[in-house]
Amino acid sequence: MRLSLIVNGQSRTLEVQPEATLLEVLRDHLRLTGAKNGCGEGVCGACTVLLNGRPVRACRLPAYKAIGQEVLTVEGLSLREKEIYAWAFTSAGAVQCGFCTPGMVMEAKALLDRNPDPSEEEIRQAFKGHLCRCTGYQKIITAVQAAARALRGEIKPDQGEEAGMGRRFFRPEAPAKVLGQAIYVDDLVFPGMLYGAVLRPPYARARLVSLDVSPALQIPGVVTVLTAKDIPGERYQGLIFKDWPALVAVGEEVRYVGDAIALVAAESPYIARKALESIKVEYEPLPPVTSPAEALAPGAPSLHPKGNVLSETRILKGNAEEALKSCAYVVTNTYRTPFTEHAFLEPESAIAVPEGEGLTIYTSTQGVYEVQEQIASLLGLPPEKIRVINQYVGGAFGGKEDLSVQHHAALLAWASRRPVKITLSRRESILVHPKRHAMEIKLTTGCDEEGRLVALVAEITSDTGAYASLGAQVLERACTHVTGPYRIPHVKIYGRAVYTNNPPAGAFRGFGVPQVTFACESQLNLLAQKIGKSPWEIRWINALEPGDTIATGQVVTEDVGIKETLLAVKEVFESSPYAGIACAFKNVGLGVGTRDIGRANLVIREGKVLIYSGAACLGQGLESVLIQIVAEATGLPAEKIEVVLADTALTPDAGITTASRQSLFTGEAVRRAASELARELKEYALEELEGRTFAGEFYGVTDPINSGKEHPVTHVAYGYATHVVILDEEGRVSKVVAAHDVGRAINPLNIEGQIEGGVVMGLGFALTEDFPVKEGIPQYQQMGRLGLFRFTQVPRIETILVEKGGTQYAFGAKGLGEIASIPTAAAVAGAYFRRDGIFRTSLPLEGTPYRRRKKEEE
């Protein structure tokens, strides 16, 4: 179809597919990549552009409907507008992963063009069609208000604070993200690039009887079709356990609906999809195993050679069962939490490019070295033949630790000897990548007459789905944290992770701890009621203090700050009859005896310090953290310091970005390297050190669970938090106060954004997000049905930063990314319990205004 458009003031005539959307035309034909494809459903707002000044969702608008109309993208803003919006969003801390931000900017422009001075409520209403999984929305509202004032000439953009510890230093990458200049994987195009697609089964469990790909090979434009027999190396991969086939072979069982059967590479996405439809497949459907109870039942089919139990964890401290007999009060309940979808705004994408005797993979991942190791194994190549380059990552939250598209793009590129891109649709993303574990937690908790905890017995069953992913490690973390940040002399914990034919479950922000915190904190609310103490008081008298031991036997030291967070929220909790409270603690680093190393090299080049580290930046602000650490150690200004994105050919292995570890682990590695540089700077100017490299490494030595040591070090550090949730008269959340012991606050602006985003994610976990699975098949396969919180639903969020001592590493910093979302759901449950007296034991909570509305919408 011949298409004539006016885009950013220029007339353009193009030949496009008749069914092309405006977004496809902008991105694929005009290379205007500021607008992003986050959902393809018109519900996330990442693709927002203006059509005759009106905001539209370009992913849903047929391109022909834009004929004769003025199309404006973020690239077409005036220089003054670009300066103001870049400053406003950066200074407000409204940019994290940045994938959704250009769409927000275009919505802001449309609003401010028609209303130069909108109220907060008008901003919320204008942005109700936008999703952001990172920021929690509050700072986006602040950004729009700042932009409005600047456009009216009332204020001028500034540069923020200088780099250094404790400074509200502006993220250096934020302006590029705001203006659509930051490059994400799907923004890249290579000469001769093919487009990959993956055939997946309609069943959660079935035997693959036959597979005929010859019809696909006959379609013009199809270059390569691959099946399991075409894999040159190890077909089964996985982060820890190698139990996940890159392609299911004929004669094998399909274990979930996201399994891969065949791969196609073609000259266009349209041809690739057409080729998939032509492949002839015969399945023998088998009854799926849809729950841990079914998987553990006598006679259940064995889903893996090792059986249906992935792992077990046992923790003993004292004699819990005997101690319960002496308790004045004992409560026992079984709690249930659902699968949850990560819903990062950037769908999975990878491009594999043949180079010499190997491949270069451009991707969006939490660990470039983990991708390198698995792809090298898959192709039967030495790791040095595989180069993995991380682009900007559009959100992850644990959901980009496993292979998703990288291995399939690599196989197709290796076979075709041409670059191959695979980008998942939102539906594919929901079907394919691991979720938060659904858990059943049976918990017995006992205390004495004064409310002092005496004993806890826990049995935790985790649905790890079709493949291991990080299920064993998530279970471990659930077991080590089910006691909460409390002094409990007697503990008995048993957990097991069970295979089913449900979607795999793996890492998700909090790593098993949000689930068990909901159970632990709910138990405390019941005990408080029984003994006649307030929910705050029972937490205060049991909160960990220096010298206490946790369930694993680790002694907490002077950096424990749970009591300080409780004091910080005492007044606000006691001022409302409808307030709920919950505490949490969360490990920093992999711990439990796992080899855990942060690394960084500082290279002096052209009068600047370049920070090389394989640590993945996911939107959490790692770039600014590392720059601030170097600035603090050396006294150098920020403009002399840059961060290089993770690249296995350039940056040292700093471990995967998980377990809230990078600020401490890679931060400490950078501090050590910067300390060496600082010593040299006492004698030499920076320019005189041209070409020098200063290397830093930090190894967090820990002990395994049940190591036999009297006082093991299970983790190098822990963060602590207390959240208070306040309901209004209608039963809606009106305010959340989140107090966090962060050690030393490297960048308060970043920390506030992390906490606000974590709180909103926790609110969704408590109230609206669900992921029902029937016969192994997810029932919600669209982003719009996931129940994600939106602008109009978010309450006021107040953050309180407690800087209690800190660690001995990274100038005292602790990790924060996970704990920000952990106590919220439990605090919400506590608030409703106080309001209506109904004790709820499953999430999302039933009988709230949020669930009633959701059911009506469905």
JSON list of N, CA, C and O in Angstrom, two decimals, residues 579-606:
[
{"chain": "A", "resi": 579, "resn": "ALA", "atom": "N", "xyz": [-5.36, 1.73, 59.83]},
{"chain": "A", "resi": 579, "resn": "ALA", "atom": "CA", "xyz": [-3.99, 1.58, 59.37]},
{"chain": "A", "resi": 579, "resn": "ALA", "atom": "C", "xyz": [-3.52, 0.16, 59.59]},
{"chain": "A", "resi": 579, "resn": "ALA", "atom": "O", "xyz": [-3.79, -0.46, 60.62]},
{"chain": "A", "resi": 580, "resn": "GLY", "atom": "N", "xyz": [-2.81, -0.36, 58.61]},
{"chain": "A", "resi": 580, "resn": "GLY", "atom": "CA", "xyz": [-2.15, -1.65, 58.73]},
{"chain": "A", "resi": 580, "resn": "GLY", "atom": "C", "xyz": [-0.66, -1.46, 58.74]},
{"chain": "A", "resi": 580, "resn": "GLY", "atom": "O", "xyz": [-0.14, -0.52, 58.12]},
{"chain": "A", "resi": 581, "resn": "ILE", "atom": "N", "xyz": [0.06, -2.36, 59.41]},
{"chain": "A", "resi": 581, "resn": "ILE", "atom": "CA", "xyz": [1.50, -2.24, 59.52]},
{"chain": "A", "resi": 581, "resn": "ILE", "atom": "C", "xyz": [2.14, -3.59, 59.24]},
{"chain": "A", "resi": 581, "resn": "ILE", "atom": "O", "xyz": [1.58, -4.64, 59.57]},
{"chain": "A", "resi": 582, "resn": "ALA", "atom": "N", "xyz": [3.31, -3.57, 58.63]},
{"chain": "A", "resi": 582, "resn": "ALA", "atom": "CA", "xyz": [4.06, -4.80, 58.37]},
{"chain": "A", "resi": 582, "resn": "ALA", "atom": "C", "xyz": [5.54, -4.48, 58.28]},
{"chain": "A", "resi": 582, "resn": "ALA", "atom": "O", "xyz": [5.92, -3.41, 57.80]},
{"chain": "A", "resi": 583, "resn": "CYS", "atom": "N", "xyz": [6.35, -5.40, 58.76]},
{"chain": "A", "resi": 583, "resn": "CYS", "atom": "CA", "xyz": [7.80, -5.27, 58.71]},
{"chain": "A", "resi": 583, "resn": "CYS", "atom": "C", "xyz": [8.37, -6.33, 57.77]},
{"chain": "A", "resi": 583, "resn": "CYS", "atom": "O", "xyz": [7.72, -7.33, 57.46]},
{"chain": "A", "resi": 584, "resn": "ALA", "atom": "N", "xyz": [9.60, -6.12, 57.36]},
{"chain": "A", "resi": 584, "resn": "ALA", "atom": "CA", "xyz": [10.27, -7.10, 56.51]},
{"chain": "A", "resi": 584, "resn": "ALA", "atom": "C", "xyz": [11.77, -6.92, 56.61]},
{"chain": "A", "resi": 584, "resn": "ALA", "atom": "O", "xyz": [12.26, -5.85, 56.97]},
{"chain": "A", "resi": 585, "resn": "PHE", "atom": "N", "xyz": [12.46, -8.01, 56.29]},
{"chain": "A", "resi": 585, "resn": "PHE", "atom": "CA", "xyz": [13.90, -7.91, 56.05]},
{"chain": "A", "resi": 585, "resn": "PHE", "atom": "C", "xyz": [14.21, -8.71, 54.80]},
{"chain": "A", "resi": 585, "resn": "PHE", "atom": "O", "xyz": [13.45, -9.57, 54.40]},
{"chain": "A", "resi": 586, "resn": "LYS", "atom": "N", "xyz": [15.31, -8.37, 54.16]},
{"chain": "A", "resi": 586, "resn": "LYS", "atom": "CA", "xyz": [15.67, -9.04, 52.91]},
{"chain": "A", "resi": 586, "resn": "LYS", "atom": "C", "xyz": [17.17, -9.04, 52.74]},
{"chain": "A", "resi": 586, "resn": "LYS", "atom": "O", "xyz": [17.84, -8.03, 52.94]},
{"chain": "A", "resi": 587, "resn": "ASN", "atom": "N", "xyz": [17.68, -10.21, 52.36]},
{"chain": "A", "resi": 587, "resn": "ASN", "atom": "CA", "xyz": [19.11, -10.36, 52.15]},
{"chain": "A", "resi": 587, "resn": "ASN", "atom": "C", "xyz": [19.62, -9.47, 51.02]},
{"chain": "A", "resi": 587, "resn": "ASN", "atom": "O", "xyz": [18.89, -9.14, 50.09]},
{"chain": "A", "resi": 588, "resn": "VAL", "atom": "N", "xyz": [20.89, -9.11, 51.11]},
{"chain": "A", "resi": 588, "resn": "VAL", "atom": "CA", "xyz": [21.61, -8.42, 50.04]},
{"chain": "A", "resi": 588, "resn": "VAL", "atom": "C", "xyz": [22.70, -9.37, 49.56]},
{"chain": "A", "resi": 588, "resn": "VAL", "atom": "O", "xyz": [23.56, -9.79, 50.34]},
{"chain": "A", "resi": 589, "resn": "GLY", "atom": "N", "xyz": [22.66, -9.73, 48.30]},
{"chain": "A", "resi": 589, "resn": "GLY", "atom": "CA", "xyz": [23.63, -10.66, 47.74]},
{"chain": "A", "resi": 589, "resn": "GLY", "atom": "C", "xyz": [23.10, -12.08, 47.70]},
{"chain": "A", "resi": 589, "resn": "GLY", "atom": "O", "xyz": [22.13, -12.43, 48.37]},
{"chain": "A", "resi": 590, "resn": "LEU", "atom": "N", "xyz": [23.75, -12.92, 46.90]},
{"chain": "A", "resi": 590, "resn": "LEU", "atom": "CA", "xyz": [23.30, -14.29, 46.72]},
{"chain": "A", "resi": 590, "resn": "LEU", "atom": "C", "xyz": [23.42, -15.09, 48.01]},
{"chain": "A", "resi": 590, "resn": "LEU", "atom": "O", "xyz": [22.52, -15.85, 48.37]},
{"chain": "A", "resi": 591, "resn": "GLY", "atom": "N", "xyz": [24.53, -14.95, 48.71]},
{"chain": "A", "resi": 591, "resn": "GLY", "atom": "CA", "xyz": [24.70, -15.59, 50.01]},
{"chain": "A", "resi": 591, "resn": "GLY", "atom": "C", "xyz": [24.65, -17.10, 49.99]},
{"chain": "A", "resi": 591, "resn": "GLY", "atom": "O", "xyz": [24.91, -17.75, 48.98]},
{"chain": "A", "resi": 592, "resn": "VAL", "atom": "N", "xyz": [24.33, -17.68, 51.15]},
{"chain": "A", "resi": 592, "resn": "VAL", "atom": "CA", "xyz": [24.19, -19.12, 51.41]},
{"chain": "A", "resi": 592, "resn": "VAL", "atom": "C", "xyz": [25.32, -19.94, 50.77]},
{"chain": "A", "resi": 592, "resn": "VAL", "atom": "O", "xyz": [25.10, -21.02, 50.23]},
{"chain": "A", "resi": 593, "resn": "GLY", "atom": "N", "xyz": [26.53, -19.43, 50.86]},
{"chain": "A", "resi": 593, "resn": "GLY", "atom": "CA", "xyz": [27.69, -20.17, 50.36]},
{"chain": "A", "resi": 593, "resn": "GLY", "atom": "C", "xyz": [27.94, -20.08, 48.87]},
{"chain": "A", "resi": 593, "resn": "GLY", "atom": "O", "xyz": [28.90, -20.67, 48.37]},
{"chain": "A", "resi": 594, "resn": "THR", "atom": "N", "xyz": [27.11, -19.36, 48.14]},
{"chain": "A", "resi": 594, "resn": "THR", "atom": "CA", "xyz": [27.28, -19.22, 46.70]},
{"chain": "A", "resi": 594, "resn": "THR", "atom": "C", "xyz": [28.44, -18.26, 46.40]},
{"chain": "A", "resi": 594, "resn": "THR", "atom": "O", "xyz": [28.62, -17.26, 47.08]},
{"chain": "A", "resi": 595, "resn": "ARG", "atom": "N", "xyz": [29.21, -18.59, 45.40]},
{"chain": "A", "resi": 595, "resn": "ARG", "atom": "CA", "xyz": [30.29, -17.69, 44.98]},
{"chain": "A", "resi": 595, "resn": "ARG", "atom": "C", "xyz": [29.67, -16.40, 44.46]},
{"chain": "A", "resi": 595, "resn": "ARG", "atom": "O", "xyz": [28.88, -16.42, 43.52]},
{"chain": "A", "resi": 596, "resn": "ASP", "atom": "N", "xyz": [30.01, -15.28, 45.07]},
{"chain": "A", "resi": 596, "resn": "ASP", "atom": "CA", "xyz": [29.31, -14.03, 44.81]},
{"chain": "A", "resi": 596, "resn": "ASP", "atom": "C", "xyz": [30.34, -12.90, 44.75]},
{"chain": "A", "resi": 596, "resn": "ASP", "atom": "O", "xyz": [30.84, -12.44, 45.78]},
{"chain": "A", "resi": 597, "resn": "ILE", "atom": "N", "xyz": [30.63, -12.43, 43.54]},
{"chain": "A", "resi": 597, "resn": "ILE", "atom": "CA", "xyz": [31.72, -11.48, 43.34]},
{"chain": "A", "resi": 597, "resn": "ILE", "atom": "C", "xyz": [31.24, -10.29, 42.51]},
{"chain": "A", "resi": 597, "resn": "ILE", "atom": "O", "xyz": [30.57, -10.45, 41.49]},
{"chain": "A", "resi": 598, "resn": "GLY", "atom": "N", "xyz": [31.61, -9.10, 42.97]},
{"chain": "A", "resi": 598, "resn": "GLY", "atom": "CA", "xyz": [31.42, -7.89, 42.19]},
{"chain": "A", "resi": 598, "resn": "GLY", "atom": "C", "xyz": [32.77, -7.46, 41.63]},
{"chain": "A", "resi": 598, "resn": "GLY", "atom": "O", "xyz": [33.79, -7.55, 42.32]},
{"chain": "A", "resi": 599, "resn": "ARG", "atom": "N", "xyz": [32.78, -7.02, 40.38]},
{"chain": "A", "resi": 599, "resn": "ARG", "atom": "CA", "xyz": [34.03, -6.60, 39.75]},
{"chain": "A", "resi": 599, "resn": "ARG", "atom": "C", "xyz": [33.82, -5.33, 38.94]},
{"chain": "A", "resi": 599, "resn": "ARG", "atom": "O", "xyz": [32.73, -5.10, 38.40]},
{"chain": "A", "resi": 600, "resn": "ALA", "atom": "N", "xyz": [34.89, -4.55, 38.85]},
{"chain": "A", "resi": 600, "resn": "ALA", "atom": "CA", "xyz": [34.85, -3.35, 38.02]},
{"chain": "A", "resi": 600, "resn": "ALA", "atom": "C", "xyz": [36.26, -2.93, 37.69]},
{"chain": "A", "resi": 600, "resn": "ALA", "atom": "O", "xyz": [37.19, -3.12, 38.48]},
{"chain": "A", "resi": 601, "resn": "ASN", "atom": "N", "xyz": [36.43, -2.36, 36.50]},
{"chain": "A", "resi": 601, "resn": "ASN", "atom": "CA", "xyz": [37.68, -1.75, 36.07]},
{"chain": "A", "resi": 601, "resn": "ASN", "atom": "C", "xyz": [37.43, -0.28, 35.79]},
{"chain": "A", "resi": 601, "resn": "ASN", "atom": "O", "xyz": [36.47, 0.07, 35.10]},
{"chain": "A", "resi": 602, "resn": "LEU", "atom": "N", "xyz": [38.29, 0.57, 36.31]},
{"chain": "A", "resi": 602, "resn": "LEU", "atom": "CA", "xyz": [38.26, 1.99, 35.97]},
{"chain": "A", "resi": 602, "resn": "LEU", "atom": "C", "xyz": [39.39, 2.26, 34.98]},
{"chain": "A", "resi": 602, "resn": "LEU", "atom": "O", "xyz": [40.57, 2.03, 35.30]},
{"chain": "A", "resi": 603, "resn": "VAL", "atom": "N", "xyz": [39.03, 2.70, 33.80]},
{"chain": "A", "resi": 603, "resn": "VAL", "atom": "CA", "xyz": [40.01, 2.93, 32.73]},
{"chain": "A", "resi": 603, "resn": "VAL", "atom": "C", "xyz": [40.07, 4.43, 32.45]},
{"chain": "A", "resi": 603, "resn": "VAL", "atom": "O", "xyz": [39.03, 5.08, 32.24]},
{"chain": "A", "resi": 604, "resn": "ILE", "atom": "N", "xyz": [41.28, 4.97, 32.43]},
{"chain": "A", "resi": 604, "resn": "ILE", "atom": "CA", "xyz": [41.45, 6.39, 32.17]},
{"chain": "A", "resi": 604, "resn": "ILE", "atom": "C", "xyz": [41.65, 6.57, 30.66]},
{"chain": "A", "resi": 604, "resn": "ILE", "atom": "O", "xyz": [42.60, 6.04, 30.07]},
{"chain": "A", "resi": 605, "resn": "ARG", "atom": "N", "xyz": [40.72, 7.30, 30.05]},
{"chain": "A", "resi": 605, "resn": "ARG", "atom": "CA", "xyz": [40.79, 7.47, 28.60]},
{"chain": "A", "resi": 605, "resn": "ARG", "atom": "C", "xyz": [40.34, 8.88, 28.23]},
{"chain": "A", "resi": 605, "resn": "ARG", "atom": "O", "xyz": [39.23, 9.30, 28.60]},
{"chain": "A", "resi": 606, "resn": "GLU", "atom": "N", "xyz": [41.21, 9.60, 27.54]},
{"chain": "A", "resi": 606, "resn": "GLU", "atom": "CA", "xyz": [40.92, 10.95, 27.06]},
{"chain": "A", "resi": 606, "resn": "GLU", "atom": "C", "xyz": [40.44, 11.86, 28.18]},
{"chain": "A", "resi": 606, "resn": "GLU", "atom": "O", "xyz": [39.46, 12.61, 28.04]}
]
